[in-house]
Amino acid sequence: DLSDPEFSIAEWSFQHSRKAGRFTDTLPSTLYTYYPLIGNKIRLGVVLIRHKKQLTGDEELFWDAFRTQISNALEREYLNDIARRASVLDESDKLYQSLFNSISHELKIPVATILGASDTLLSGDYDKNTNRNLYEEINKASARLNILIENLLNMSMMESGRI
């Protein structure tokens, strides 16, 4: 855990993309040297090192090269993770559209059956047998519609974590 002053120095180093802290001209009274981790495209964070002595020129060059490798590896992993997430979201969107189209089609069939049978019943006088058949079609279509709606509600509850 960083103290508030340490966090402020890390934040400054991150925002300005410059090292700060011990053995630097910026806030040298702290125990740590703060090095920004900068990738090719993004700033990734800050690493804190507690040096016992100031680095020599060669040690500083070595540390800078090592820090660059760390930054590039972290950036590569970060960008790969973003790409994976984007791919999953894209596939999820395609699945959602496919499911939505399928559900719309499945709901339309019983509704059309109910509308057609009830319209027929309302439009004329039919014998008892025809009326019975039309009522049975309305009943079957209503039951099918009810099952579809229950399945949608169950899916919704599963998705929300209630089941």
Short mmCIF file of C-alpha atoms in Angstrom, two decimals, residues 71-162:
data_model
loop_
_atom_site.label_atom_id
_atom_site.label_comp_id
_atom_site.label_asym_id
_atom_site.label_seq_id
_atom_site.Cartn_x
_atom_site.Cartn_y
_atom_site.Cartn_z
CA SER A 71 6.48 -2.12 -20.67
CA ASN A 72 6.26 -3.70 -24.12
CA ALA A 73 5.37 -7.12 -22.69
CA LEU A 74 2.66 -5.62 -20.46
CA GLU A 75 1.31 -3.53 -23.33
CA ARG A 76 1.19 -6.57 -25.60
CA GLU A 77 -0.74 -8.55 -22.97
CA TYR A 78 -3.06 -5.63 -22.29
CA LEU A 79 -3.81 -5.09 -25.99
CA ASN A 80 -4.29 -8.84 -26.54
CA ASP A 81 -6.78 -8.87 -23.66
CA ILE A 82 -8.66 -5.94 -25.20
CA ALA A 83 -8.73 -7.73 -28.57
CA ARG A 84 -10.05 -10.93 -26.93
CA ARG A 85 -12.75 -8.97 -25.12
CA ALA A 86 -13.74 -7.20 -28.34
CA SER A 87 -13.97 -10.56 -30.10
CA VAL A 88 -16.13 -12.01 -27.33
CA LEU A 89 -18.39 -8.96 -27.40
CA ASP A 90 -18.68 -9.23 -31.19
CA GLU A 91 -19.61 -12.92 -30.97
CA SER A 92 -22.02 -12.17 -28.14
CA ASP A 93 -23.69 -9.48 -30.24
CA LYS A 94 -24.04 -11.89 -33.18
CA LEU A 95 -25.53 -14.53 -30.88
CA TYR A 96 -27.90 -11.95 -29.39
CA GLN A 97 -29.10 -10.88 -32.85
CA SER A 98 -29.57 -14.49 -33.93
CA LEU A 99 -31.46 -15.32 -30.73
CA PHE A 100 -33.57 -12.17 -31.04
CA ASN A 101 -34.51 -13.02 -34.64
CA SER A 102 -35.34 -16.60 -33.67
CA ILE A 103 -37.45 -15.56 -30.69
CA SER A 104 -39.29 -12.97 -32.78
CA HIS A 105 -40.11 -15.65 -35.35
CA GLU A 106 -41.18 -18.16 -32.67
CA LEU A 107 -43.48 -15.58 -31.03
CA LYS A 108 -45.01 -14.53 -34.34
CA ILE A 109 -46.31 -18.03 -35.21
CA PRO A 110 -48.68 -18.48 -32.22
CA VAL A 111 -49.77 -14.85 -32.37
CA ALA A 112 -50.66 -15.25 -36.07
CA THR A 113 -52.58 -18.45 -35.26
CA ILE A 114 -54.54 -16.73 -32.47
CA LEU A 115 -55.29 -13.71 -34.64
CA GLY A 116 -56.35 -15.82 -37.62
CA ALA A 117 -58.60 -18.16 -35.60
CA SER A 118 -60.21 -15.37 -33.59
CA ASP A 119 -60.73 -13.26 -36.74
CA THR A 120 -62.42 -16.25 -38.40
CA LEU A 121 -64.67 -16.76 -35.37
CA LEU A 122 -65.64 -13.09 -35.31
CA SER A 123 -66.28 -12.85 -39.05
CA GLY A 124 -69.04 -15.39 -39.39
CA ASP A 125 -71.41 -17.98 -38.07
CA TYR A 126 -69.91 -21.45 -38.20
CA ASP A 127 -71.08 -24.83 -37.10
CA LYS A 128 -70.21 -26.15 -33.67
CA ASN A 129 -67.40 -28.42 -34.96
CA THR A 130 -65.63 -25.59 -36.83
CA ASN A 131 -65.94 -23.30 -33.81
CA ARG A 132 -64.50 -26.05 -31.56
CA ASN A 133 -61.52 -26.55 -33.91
CA LEU A 134 -60.83 -22.81 -34.00
CA TYR A 135 -61.05 -22.58 -30.18
CA GLU A 136 -58.62 -25.51 -29.90
CA GLU A 137 -56.18 -23.75 -32.26
CA ILE A 138 -56.41 -20.59 -30.15
CA ASN A 139 -55.84 -22.66 -26.99
CA LYS A 140 -52.79 -24.49 -28.43
CA ALA A 141 -51.28 -21.28 -29.76
CA SER A 142 -51.87 -19.55 -26.40
CA ALA A 143 -50.21 -22.43 -24.55
CA ARG A 144 -47.24 -22.32 -26.94
CA LEU A 145 -46.98 -18.55 -26.49
CA ASN A 146 -47.13 -18.98 -22.71
CA ILE A 147 -44.25 -21.53 -22.79
CA LEU A 148 -42.14 -19.23 -24.95
CA ILE A 149 -42.70 -16.31 -22.58
CA GLU A 150 -41.92 -18.48 -19.52
CA ASN A 151 -38.67 -19.60 -21.19
CA LEU A 152 -37.73 -15.98 -21.88
CA LEU A 153 -38.44 -15.02 -18.28
CA ASN A 154 -36.39 -17.99 -17.01
CA MET A 155 -33.50 -16.99 -19.29
CA SER A 156 -33.73 -13.45 -17.97
CA MET A 157 -33.66 -14.64 -14.35
CA MET A 158 -30.69 -16.92 -15.09
CA GLU A 159 -28.84 -14.04 -16.71
CA SER A 160 -29.51 -11.77 -13.74
CA GLY A 161 -28.26 -14.44 -11.34
CA ARG A 162 -31.58 -15.08 -9.61
#
